[in-house]
């Protein structure tokens, strides 16, 4: 009962929002009284015993790398095999090999091969897009860097699919294994991309092998999830019909389950490829070759023009890979529904003719320099970089009043006060407040999870940096949810708006995180605000789509009843649709938090500081390696804390 009568007066239990507000108010009062006490402050060059221990571990691993049997016969062998695979792909398309000054397949052969594969996967239009996109990479003067990125991406995707699809099939066939693997995949997808890098360098050193391993670990979960989903969603009567005809389990799998789930599996390949490309660019921090290295160097020197040119190349590569794999999934479904003999003959002829032309182009690129090395006299990348640099200077000179005003407002009014409360409060006060809020929003289990995570944050020795990162994350998430609700409600109520906006959001989600930093670096220079704005733009698409789907899921009958009773549009939205889409709003907040945290950490490259800076410093300064590793752990813990709390709140909101 929400209300009981006591002496003729109704005493109502306060809502969760009121209780949370009371907890925050008490927190602010105690912060004003105890400001600066027990804040666990740590200087940029200071190390805790844990950081020093991790440094010692790194030194010990380095000393025993060529003598310890575990490294000699396991880690070193894995690194060697993967390194050889990457080098093989690079020798095909990007790096000189086999005594030649150029790769085996030159630019003309690569463009022709990509166009042929694209035609086979999606048709003529996709092939034209792919050929134009790859040719543009050459015009940018970034052909070799682009091919290095493609080689690492393909290496990671091939290995990820080699393991991911069988694991996904297993999870699709076994309920027990699915229950075991799902939390692992949730955890892997919660972790920001930065986190994978530092631990892997401990075992596999800095270089392409570590970058590929980090990429395939990050990229594998979508393939596993979607393969399992496709297998588990095959209609039961289809499986029963196969078994009733005497098919074995193997025959049912290969003749029924996998063909029926093919489109979903291809979608998993698409998502794996997009995740791999995103990770490969960030892996430039551990010396992965390619476009990511160009972007990182440009960001570190604030060379916006060069960063933009390389970022544009990453976007082009992402669009091509996304369109090809998406078109492959669509073609699979089309072929299943439409079996036209004439279309099949035309397609076969196109494949034969395209195969011959591709073979000729590959031979030309192997034989002649003009077809092997992209002509430098048609390069426009330097002009693009120069134009962007000029535009950046103009913006920073003529619009500085607007950009600095916006940056100062958000920083001084929102970020600094919140960061002051989080970093200036005693650590035990913050912990008590978060645990209390967890009890209110998610229950006892959520409170226990929060307490464990907070204890681990203290143990990392990076409490203040974690709180500074949390402040930026919360501000960016709030802005993300404002956009998510405003645009999501618009899309949810208007199919016309949804049809226009959704493709833009889909395209935005294909772009790697690095790319978002470049335009905002041009507008706002290097600062926390740059990372926050980039995080909002990076996270907004997923939040908007979840809110839109939640609004659309509200029963039209309910909306019509509200309208018929005289409710205005505003009242219908605020009193009917948003309350009934509450679970979608909490889920959007959850996903927004995870995306924002990932991007805020990457913002360490452009002045965001805190945990992101600690991770980057750990790669570049050997004496801070242990601190960088601890910062990676703190990021994971912070992500788990936010994820568990919002998931618990979503689950509880669904039960109310």
XYZ file of C-alpha atoms in Angstrom:
656
model
C 0.000 0.000 0.000
C 1.399 3.412 -0.937
C -0.713 5.168 1.677
C -2.044 4.314 5.163
C -4.482 6.225 7.389
C -2.985 7.414 10.658
C -5.336 9.439 12.929
C -7.386 10.458 9.944
C -4.359 11.732 7.977
C -2.992 10.044 4.837
C 0.765 9.430 5.133
C 2.164 8.728 1.702
C 5.488 7.079 0.989
C 7.703 9.615 -0.811
C 8.648 8.863 -4.395
C 12.131 7.703 -5.303
C 12.885 11.084 -6.865
C 12.099 12.860 -3.608
C 14.269 10.447 -1.592
C 17.194 10.872 -4.023
C 16.804 14.665 -3.778
C 16.935 14.434 0.031
C 20.098 12.291 -0.126
C 21.756 14.802 -2.474
C 20.697 17.735 -0.265
C 22.196 16.078 2.821
C 25.344 15.328 0.823
C 25.711 18.996 -0.163
C 25.282 20.134 3.445
C 27.971 17.743 4.669
C 30.234 18.695 1.730
C 30.049 22.358 2.781
C 31.103 21.362 6.300
C 33.781 18.789 5.407
C 35.160 20.198 2.145
C 38.775 19.160 1.475
C 38.951 16.384 4.098
C 39.871 12.789 3.169
C 39.791 13.473 -0.580
C 42.585 10.981 -1.431
C 44.370 13.563 -3.614
C 47.314 12.323 -5.706
C 49.723 14.442 -7.754
C 50.339 13.826 -11.483
C 53.761 12.272 -10.866
C 52.921 10.560 -7.573
C 52.625 6.787 -7.405
C 50.879 4.615 -4.845
C 52.275 1.239 -3.723
C 49.842 -0.403 -6.171
C 51.194 1.663 -9.076
C 54.766 0.844 -8.105
C 53.881 -2.842 -7.838
C 52.424 -2.759 -11.335
C 55.608 -1.069 -12.580
C 57.650 -3.817 -10.929
C 55.415 -6.449 -12.528
C 55.969 -4.864 -15.935
C 59.727 -4.896 -15.373
C 59.641 -8.521 -14.211
C 57.587 -9.579 -17.223
C 59.982 -7.766 -19.549
C 63.001 -9.444 -17.922
C 61.465 -12.919 -18.185
C 59.818 -12.576 -21.572
C 62.458 -14.711 -23.324
C 63.032 -17.202 -20.531
C 59.696 -17.838 -18.841
C 58.040 -20.966 -20.379
C 54.600 -19.316 -20.258
C 55.869 -16.555 -22.542
C 58.158 -18.732 -24.629
C 55.528 -21.305 -25.540
C 52.264 -19.396 -25.211
C 52.196 -15.579 -25.307
C 55.204 -15.190 -27.598
C 53.840 -17.827 -29.966
C 50.443 -16.142 -30.133
C 52.110 -12.796 -30.775
C 54.297 -14.330 -33.495
C 51.388 -16.010 -35.311
C 49.189 -12.908 -35.247
C 52.100 -10.658 -36.181
C 52.878 -12.882 -39.171
C 49.238 -12.800 -40.261
C 49.152 -8.999 -40.054
C 52.460 -8.691 -41.900
C 51.127 -11.032 -44.612
C 48.056 -8.839 -45.160
C 50.211 -5.709 -45.128
C 52.544 -7.245 -47.713
C 49.530 -7.825 -49.947
C 48.130 -4.296 -49.960
C 50.188 -1.766 -47.981
C 53.857 -2.526 -47.295
C 56.827 -3.447 -49.518
C 57.449 -7.198 -49.413
C 59.273 -10.109 -51.063
C 62.096 -7.897 -52.272
C 59.723 -5.494 -54.026
C 59.657 -1.750 -53.272
C 55.850 -1.917 -53.330
C 53.188 -4.332 -52.001
C 52.087 -7.295 -54.103
C 48.770 -5.687 -55.032
C 48.930 -2.004 -55.935
C 46.217 0.609 -55.701
C 44.499 -0.300 -58.982
C 44.300 -3.959 -58.008
C 42.969 -3.124 -54.544
C 40.284 -0.804 -55.931
C 39.233 -3.437 -58.473
C 39.216 -6.206 -55.854
C 37.177 -4.125 -53.417
C 34.706 -3.231 -56.173
C 34.366 -6.896 -57.178
C 33.768 -8.069 -53.604
C 31.276 -5.230 -53.120
C 29.429 -6.214 -56.283
C 29.273 -9.825 -55.138
C 28.009 -8.758 -51.719
C 25.590 -5.965 -52.584
C 25.344 -5.124 -56.253
C 26.492 -2.499 -58.734
C 25.708 0.623 -56.676
C 27.644 -0.656 -53.676
C 30.572 -1.567 -55.940
C 30.583 1.952 -57.389
C 30.525 3.467 -53.890
C 33.387 1.220 -52.742
C 35.542 1.997 -55.799
C 34.938 5.738 -55.429
C 35.629 5.639 -51.691
C 38.924 3.790 -51.996
C 40.052 5.987 -54.881
C 39.336 9.024 -52.721
C 41.666 7.600 -50.040
C 44.440 7.778 -52.613
C 43.526 11.348 -53.565
C 43.887 12.271 -49.895
C 47.521 11.178 -49.982
C 46.783 8.516 -47.350
C 46.758 5.349 -49.408
C 49.391 3.418 -47.450
C 48.024 4.521 -44.054
C 44.514 3.522 -45.140
C 45.679 0.117 -46.332
C 47.553 -0.452 -43.051
C 44.321 0.310 -41.188
C 42.379 -2.013 -43.499
C 44.935 -4.809 -43.046
C 44.759 -4.630 -39.239
C 40.955 -4.418 -39.353
C 40.655 -7.453 -41.627
C 43.124 -9.444 -39.521
C 41.155 -8.740 -36.351
C 37.792 -9.440 -38.018
C 38.917 -12.751 -39.516
C 40.241 -14.029 -36.183
C 37.247 -12.639 -34.249
C 34.823 -14.415 -36.596
C 36.887 -17.590 -36.544
C 36.251 -17.851 -32.814
C 33.125 -15.721 -32.433
C 30.754 -17.526 -34.796
C 31.366 -21.022 -33.311
C 30.956 -19.591 -29.790
C 27.768 -17.862 -30.931
C 26.456 -21.139 -32.391
C 27.208 -22.872 -29.097
C 25.402 -20.127 -27.160
C 22.478 -20.423 -29.564
C 22.179 -24.161 -29.039
C 22.853 -24.326 -25.285
C 20.786 -22.403 -22.733
C 23.348 -23.126 -20.028
C 26.276 -21.799 -22.043
C 24.226 -18.787 -23.137
C 23.603 -17.889 -19.482
C 27.341 -18.174 -18.780
C 28.563 -16.175 -21.780
C 25.998 -13.341 -21.643
C 27.429 -11.611 -18.510
C 30.927 -11.920 -19.997
C 29.786 -10.223 -23.202
C 27.956 -7.547 -21.193
C 31.183 -6.835 -19.304
C 33.285 -6.745 -22.478
C 30.919 -4.304 -24.165
C 30.737 -2.105 -21.065
C 34.472 -1.467 -21.017
C 35.692 1.618 -22.915
C 38.105 0.912 -25.751
C 41.102 2.390 -23.914
C 40.927 -0.301 -21.265
C 41.923 -3.161 -23.551
C 45.253 -1.637 -24.518
C 47.412 -1.432 -21.398
C 46.961 -5.015 -20.073
C 47.653 -6.523 -23.486
C 50.921 -4.614 -23.894
C 52.060 -6.306 -20.683
C 51.824 -9.709 -22.368
C 52.257 -8.970 -26.072
C 54.395 -5.792 -26.146
C 53.549 -2.627 -28.065
C 52.915 -3.089 -31.775
C 50.574 -4.520 -34.412
C 50.107 -7.859 -32.609
C 48.831 -6.241 -29.401
C 46.678 -3.869 -31.441
C 45.135 -6.769 -33.371
C 44.491 -8.816 -30.223
C 42.894 -5.831 -28.466
C 40.791 -5.191 -31.558
C 39.540 -8.741 -31.963
C 38.649 -8.985 -28.255
C 36.705 -5.736 -28.501
C 35.072 -6.679 -31.818
C 34.108 -10.296 -31.071
C 31.024 -9.766 -28.798
C 28.697 -8.523 -31.582
C 29.470 -11.591 -33.701
C 28.838 -13.916 -30.750
C 25.641 -12.166 -29.666
C 24.041 -11.895 -33.086
C 24.984 -15.431 -34.115
C 23.418 -16.762 -30.921
C 20.381 -14.535 -31.442
C 19.917 -15.755 -35.005
C 20.181 -19.412 -33.993
C 17.813 -19.038 -31.033
C 15.190 -17.218 -33.102
C 14.800 -19.852 -35.791
C 11.113 -20.936 -35.600
C 10.670 -24.050 -33.477
C 8.381 -25.742 -35.998
C 11.128 -25.466 -38.635
C 13.583 -27.293 -36.377
C 10.961 -29.887 -35.435
C 10.171 -30.524 -39.098
C 13.867 -31.115 -39.806
C 14.214 -33.528 -36.896
C 11.015 -35.390 -37.824
C 12.517 -36.096 -41.261
C 15.438 -37.853 -39.567
C 18.068 -35.083 -39.746
C 20.941 -35.377 -37.290
C 21.910 -32.440 -35.033
C 24.759 -31.613 -37.387
C 22.494 -31.667 -40.419
C 19.886 -29.540 -38.627
C 22.585 -27.016 -37.797
C 24.129 -26.812 -41.268
C 20.967 -27.239 -43.374
C 18.379 -25.395 -41.277
C 19.674 -23.239 -38.413
C 22.658 -21.559 -40.070
C 20.941 -20.833 -43.432
C 17.863 -19.427 -41.660
C 20.018 -17.279 -39.357
C 22.324 -16.165 -42.169
C 21.076 -12.583 -42.351
C 21.491 -12.065 -38.598
C 24.986 -13.571 -38.738
C 25.919 -11.190 -41.580
C 24.655 -8.315 -39.418
C 27.027 -9.607 -36.723
C 29.875 -9.454 -39.239
C 28.913 -5.851 -39.988
C 28.934 -4.871 -36.315
C 32.208 -6.714 -35.732
C 33.855 -4.888 -38.616
C 32.665 -1.481 -37.390
C 33.888 -2.219 -33.863
C 37.232 -3.433 -35.229
C 37.763 -0.284 -37.308
C 36.947 1.895 -34.294
C 39.382 -0.013 -32.098
C 42.186 -0.148 -34.670
C 42.288 3.644 -34.844
C 42.521 3.975 -31.049
C 45.142 1.211 -30.942
C 47.516 3.732 -32.523
C 48.327 4.570 -28.892
C 50.197 1.247 -28.724
C 51.962 1.795 -32.053
C 49.397 0.295 -34.417
C 50.168 1.575 -37.932
C 47.651 3.349 -40.094
C 45.291 6.300 -40.006
C 44.909 6.202 -36.229
C 48.588 7.015 -35.752
C 48.223 10.050 -38.033
C 45.188 11.255 -36.051
C 46.877 10.726 -32.667
C 49.999 12.631 -33.661
C 47.905 15.459 -35.093
C 45.722 15.667 -31.984
C 48.752 15.720 -29.710
C 50.228 18.633 -31.683
C 46.800 20.296 -32.158
C 47.221 20.064 -35.956
C 43.522 20.157 -36.777
C 43.998 20.149 -40.563
C 46.002 16.927 -40.635
C 43.698 15.335 -38.070
C 40.654 16.265 -40.173
C 42.123 14.811 -43.369
C 42.991 11.520 -41.663
C 39.670 11.502 -39.808
C 37.851 11.970 -43.108
C 39.706 8.949 -44.491
C 38.556 6.891 -41.491
C 34.966 7.993 -42.113
C 35.202 7.044 -45.808
C 36.628 3.636 -44.906
C 33.907 3.122 -42.286
C 31.122 4.066 -44.717
C 32.412 1.687 -47.393
C 32.828 -1.256 -45.007
C 29.442 -0.582 -43.438
C 27.599 -0.289 -46.759
C 29.211 -3.437 -48.162
C 28.415 -5.632 -45.149
C 24.926 -4.127 -44.725
C 24.177 -4.705 -48.401
C 25.382 -8.291 -48.028
C 22.797 -8.892 -45.314
C 20.050 -7.319 -47.428
C 21.030 -9.397 -50.472
C 20.893 -12.596 -48.412
C 17.295 -11.821 -47.447
C 16.374 -10.766 -51.000
C 17.852 -13.926 -52.470
C 15.886 -16.050 -50.011
C 12.575 -14.404 -50.891
C 13.058 -13.871 -54.630
C 14.456 -16.693 -56.764
C 14.446 -15.181 -60.260
C 16.362 -17.352 -62.776
C 17.012 -14.439 -65.145
C 18.394 -12.252 -62.338
C 20.604 -15.143 -61.252
C 22.017 -15.508 -64.785
C 22.694 -11.762 -65.043
C 24.420 -11.823 -61.679
C 26.539 -14.824 -62.679
C 27.597 -13.051 -65.880
C 28.472 -9.942 -63.900
C 30.563 -11.960 -61.480
C 32.444 -13.711 -64.296
C 33.109 -10.468 -66.159
C 34.020 -8.641 -62.968
C 36.353 -11.442 -61.953
C 38.226 -11.211 -65.260
C 38.563 -7.417 -65.015
C 39.725 -7.714 -61.400
C 42.380 -10.284 -62.336
C 43.648 -7.965 -65.097
C 43.775 -4.990 -62.692
C 45.696 -7.026 -60.112
C 48.204 -8.123 -62.775
C 48.662 -4.528 -63.933
C 49.198 -3.340 -60.353
C 51.781 -6.074 -59.818
C 53.615 -5.307 -63.064
C 53.517 -1.536 -63.602
C 54.465 1.239 -61.195
C 51.666 3.569 -62.355
C 49.095 0.965 -61.319
C 50.931 0.042 -58.112
C 51.753 3.402 -56.528
C 48.991 5.974 -56.326
C 49.970 9.048 -58.386
C 51.225 11.802 -56.092
C 50.462 14.580 -58.573
C 46.703 14.198 -57.976
C 46.982 14.406 -54.186
C 44.469 16.790 -52.565
C 44.987 15.866 -48.912
C 47.410 18.713 -48.248
C 44.898 21.177 -49.712
C 42.161 19.731 -47.467
C 44.410 20.002 -44.406
C 45.447 23.551 -45.300
C 41.843 24.621 -45.899
C 40.703 23.153 -42.573
C 43.612 24.782 -40.746
C 42.676 28.151 -42.293
C 39.019 27.663 -41.353
C 40.044 26.688 -37.827
C 42.125 29.832 -37.433
C 39.212 31.928 -38.712
C 36.754 30.286 -36.315
C 39.044 30.644 -33.322
C 39.705 34.308 -34.230
C 36.228 35.482 -35.236
C 33.924 33.209 -33.248
C 35.964 32.988 -30.082
C 33.435 35.113 -28.226
C 30.661 32.592 -28.912
C 32.716 29.411 -28.495
C 34.565 30.607 -25.406
C 31.330 31.914 -23.913
C 29.610 28.560 -24.350
C 32.666 26.700 -23.084
C 33.022 28.945 -20.034
C 29.310 28.708 -19.220
C 29.237 24.915 -19.251
C 32.580 24.618 -17.481
C 31.962 27.223 -14.773
C 28.242 26.645 -14.207
C 27.957 22.868 -14.629
C 31.245 20.969 -14.698
C 33.300 22.849 -12.091
C 30.610 22.881 -9.358
C 29.850 19.174 -9.826
C 33.537 18.291 -9.946
C 34.124 20.392 -6.816
C 31.473 18.405 -4.943
C 32.765 15.033 -6.142
C 36.477 15.706 -5.664
C 36.139 17.954 -2.601
C 33.913 15.645 -0.573
C 35.471 13.038 1.732
C 35.672 9.759 -0.160
C 33.519 8.029 2.440
C 30.800 10.689 2.064
C 30.638 10.209 -1.713
C 30.543 6.456 -1.193
C 27.743 6.675 1.373
C 25.689 8.958 -0.882
C 26.125 6.720 -3.945
C 25.242 3.584 -1.967
C 22.140 5.311 -0.564
C 21.057 6.388 -4.054
C 21.690 2.820 -5.268
C 19.372 1.444 -2.581
C 16.635 3.851 -3.634
C 16.969 3.321 -7.387
C 17.998 -0.313 -7.643
C 17.611 -2.063 -4.305
C 20.014 -3.896 -2.010
C 21.834 -5.793 -4.765
C 22.569 -2.579 -6.628
C 23.828 -1.010 -3.382
C 26.194 -3.959 -2.754
C 27.528 -3.728 -6.321
C 28.053 0.025 -5.913
C 29.859 -0.452 -2.591
C 32.225 -3.003 -4.131
C 32.959 -0.756 -7.110
C 33.593 2.265 -4.886
C 35.953 0.220 -2.745
C 37.881 -0.814 -5.857
C 38.090 2.825 -6.983
C 39.667 3.716 -3.649
C 42.089 0.813 -4.036
C 43.310 2.051 -7.433
C 44.672 5.185 -5.748
C 43.010 7.373 -8.386
C 39.901 8.462 -6.510
C 40.128 12.153 -7.433
C 40.793 11.465 -11.109
C 37.885 9.019 -11.142
C 35.603 11.658 -9.613
C 36.749 14.254 -12.170
C 35.974 11.783 -14.964
C 32.615 11.040 -13.351
C 31.750 14.754 -13.248
C 32.382 15.174 -16.984
C 30.504 11.944 -17.684
C 27.415 13.026 -15.737
C 27.270 16.466 -17.375
C 27.674 14.959 -20.843
C 25.065 12.293 -20.089
C 22.570 14.929 -18.933
C 23.061 16.842 -22.194
C 22.792 13.582 -24.146
C 19.469 12.753 -22.503
C 18.092 16.237 -23.224
C 18.850 15.659 -26.912
C 17.628 12.077 -26.646
C 14.260 13.060 -25.205
C 13.639 16.076 -27.458
C 14.618 14.444 -30.744
C 13.493 10.950 -29.688
C 9.974 12.165 -28.846
C 9.821 14.006 -32.168
C 10.864 10.855 -34.051
C 8.556 8.657 -31.991
C 5.536 10.841 -32.773
C 6.361 11.544 -36.439
C 7.170 8.835 -38.986
C 8.291 11.546 -41.417
C 10.860 12.864 -38.923
C 11.970 9.310 -38.148
C 12.479 8.534 -41.827
C 14.713 11.609 -42.241
C 16.663 11.536 -38.968
C 17.258 7.803 -38.441
C 19.627 7.347 -41.444
C 21.704 10.262 -40.117
C 21.896 8.595 -36.714
C 22.822 5.260 -38.304
C 25.625 6.947 -40.254
C 26.872 8.714 -37.118
C 27.145 5.376 -35.312
C 29.514 4.005 -37.945
C 32.169 6.640 -37.223
C 35.003 5.742 -34.816
C 35.298 7.764 -31.608
C 38.472 9.577 -32.696
C 36.668 11.295 -35.539
C 34.340 13.180 -33.199
C 37.216 14.963 -31.479
C 38.516 16.732 -34.571
C 35.752 19.266 -35.388
C 35.287 20.204 -31.744
C 39.019 20.618 -31.293
C 38.801 23.168 -34.108
C 35.903 24.974 -32.421
C 36.878 24.888 -28.754
C 40.642 24.086 -28.683
C 41.966 21.506 -26.206
C 39.861 21.403 -23.032
C 37.488 19.295 -20.946
C 34.613 20.940 -22.770
C 35.898 19.614 -26.116
C 35.755 16.059 -24.787
C 32.292 16.633 -23.274
C 30.775 17.998 -26.503
C 32.343 15.186 -28.541
C 30.956 12.672 -26.025
C 27.447 14.134 -26.332
C 27.505 13.924 -30.140
C 28.991 10.417 -29.968
C 26.402 9.110 -27.493
C 23.300 10.983 -28.673
C 22.396 8.693 -31.634
C 21.918 5.570 -29.516
C 19.963 7.463 -26.820
C 17.723 9.150 -29.412
C 16.878 5.861 -31.136
C 16.034 4.097 -27.871
C 13.757 6.950 -26.760
C 12.095 7.082 -30.189
C 11.407 3.348 -30.120
C 10.048 3.626 -26.570
C 7.670 6.445 -27.506
C 6.477 4.559 -30.581
C 5.831 1.459 -28.471
C 3.227 3.305 -26.389
C -0.212 2.038 -27.397
C -1.847 4.345 -30.014
C -5.174 3.635 -28.322
C -3.879 5.165 -25.097
C -2.611 8.243 -26.925
C -5.908 8.628 -28.766
C -7.818 8.330 -25.466
C -5.685 11.098 -23.943
C -6.240 13.330 -26.972
C -9.978 12.641 -26.961
C -10.203 13.613 -23.293
C -8.881 17.082 -24.160
C -5.155 16.710 -23.418
C -2.869 19.068 -25.287
C 0.185 17.771 -27.168
C 2.432 18.773 -24.260
C 0.178 17.016 -21.747
C 0.017 13.879 -23.891
C 3.798 13.742 -24.076
C 4.533 14.513 -20.423
C 1.593 12.739 -18.778
C 1.158 9.710 -21.030
C 3.946 8.874 -23.465
C 7.051 9.665 -21.378
C 5.730 7.952 -18.204
C 4.750 4.856 -20.202
C 8.154 4.849 -21.927
C 9.954 5.113 -18.588
C 11.876 1.863 -19.042
C 13.129 2.991 -22.451
C 14.277 6.278 -20.904
C 16.269 4.460 -18.232
C 17.782 2.152 -20.868
C 18.706 5.188 -22.976
C 20.380 6.700 -19.922
C 22.306 3.463 -19.372
C 23.589 3.318 -22.942
C 24.260 7.051 -22.980
C 26.401 6.752 -19.848
C 28.490 3.926 -21.318
C 29.045 5.717 -24.630
C 29.806 9.014 -22.891
C 32.308 7.426 -20.507
C 34.105 5.818 -23.441
C 34.386 9.138 -25.255
C 35.271 11.248 -22.191
C 38.204 8.930 -21.590
C 39.360 9.248 -25.214
C 39.131 12.998 -24.618
C 42.296 12.660 -22.536
C 44.053 13.250 -25.863
C 42.590 16.767 -26.144
C 42.933 18.102 -22.645
C 40.168 16.287 -20.743
C 42.689 15.119 -18.152
C 41.734 12.773 -15.290
C 41.674 9.025 -16.024
C 42.046 9.462 -19.786
C 45.252 11.428 -19.315
C 46.542 8.811 -16.858
C 46.077 6.057 -19.446
C 47.774 8.033 -22.230
C 50.631 9.038 -19.920
C 51.084 5.392 -18.987
C 51.773 4.539 -22.637
C 54.166 7.415 -23.239
C 56.057 7.532 -19.913
C 57.496 4.263 -18.654
C 57.562 5.301 -14.997
C 53.801 5.919 -15.138
C 52.918 2.553 -16.701
C 51.550 1.185 -13.424
C 49.470 4.296 -12.897
C 48.075 4.027 -16.421
C 47.187 0.375 -15.828
C 45.428 1.321 -12.589
C 43.587 4.084 -14.466
C 42.350 1.486 -16.945
C 41.050 -0.573 -14.031
C 39.379 2.525 -12.562
C 37.644 3.181 -15.888
C 36.330 -0.389 -15.940
C 35.086 -0.097 -12.354
C 33.439 3.257 -13.079
C 31.756 1.797 -16.151
C 30.520 -1.238 -14.223
C 29.233 1.001 -11.412
C 27.238 3.190 -13.790
C 26.055 0.236 -15.872
C 24.878 -1.888 -12.917
C 23.130 1.048 -11.252
C 21.212 2.123 -14.354
C 20.353 -1.473 -15.287
C 19.006 -2.096 -11.792
C 16.987 1.123 -12.001
C 15.622 0.043 -15.390
C 14.647 -3.381 -14.028
C 12.910 -1.856 -11.023
C 11.097 0.731 -13.172
C 9.744 -2.129 -15.267
C 8.252 -3.761 -12.182
C 6.474 -0.620 -10.948
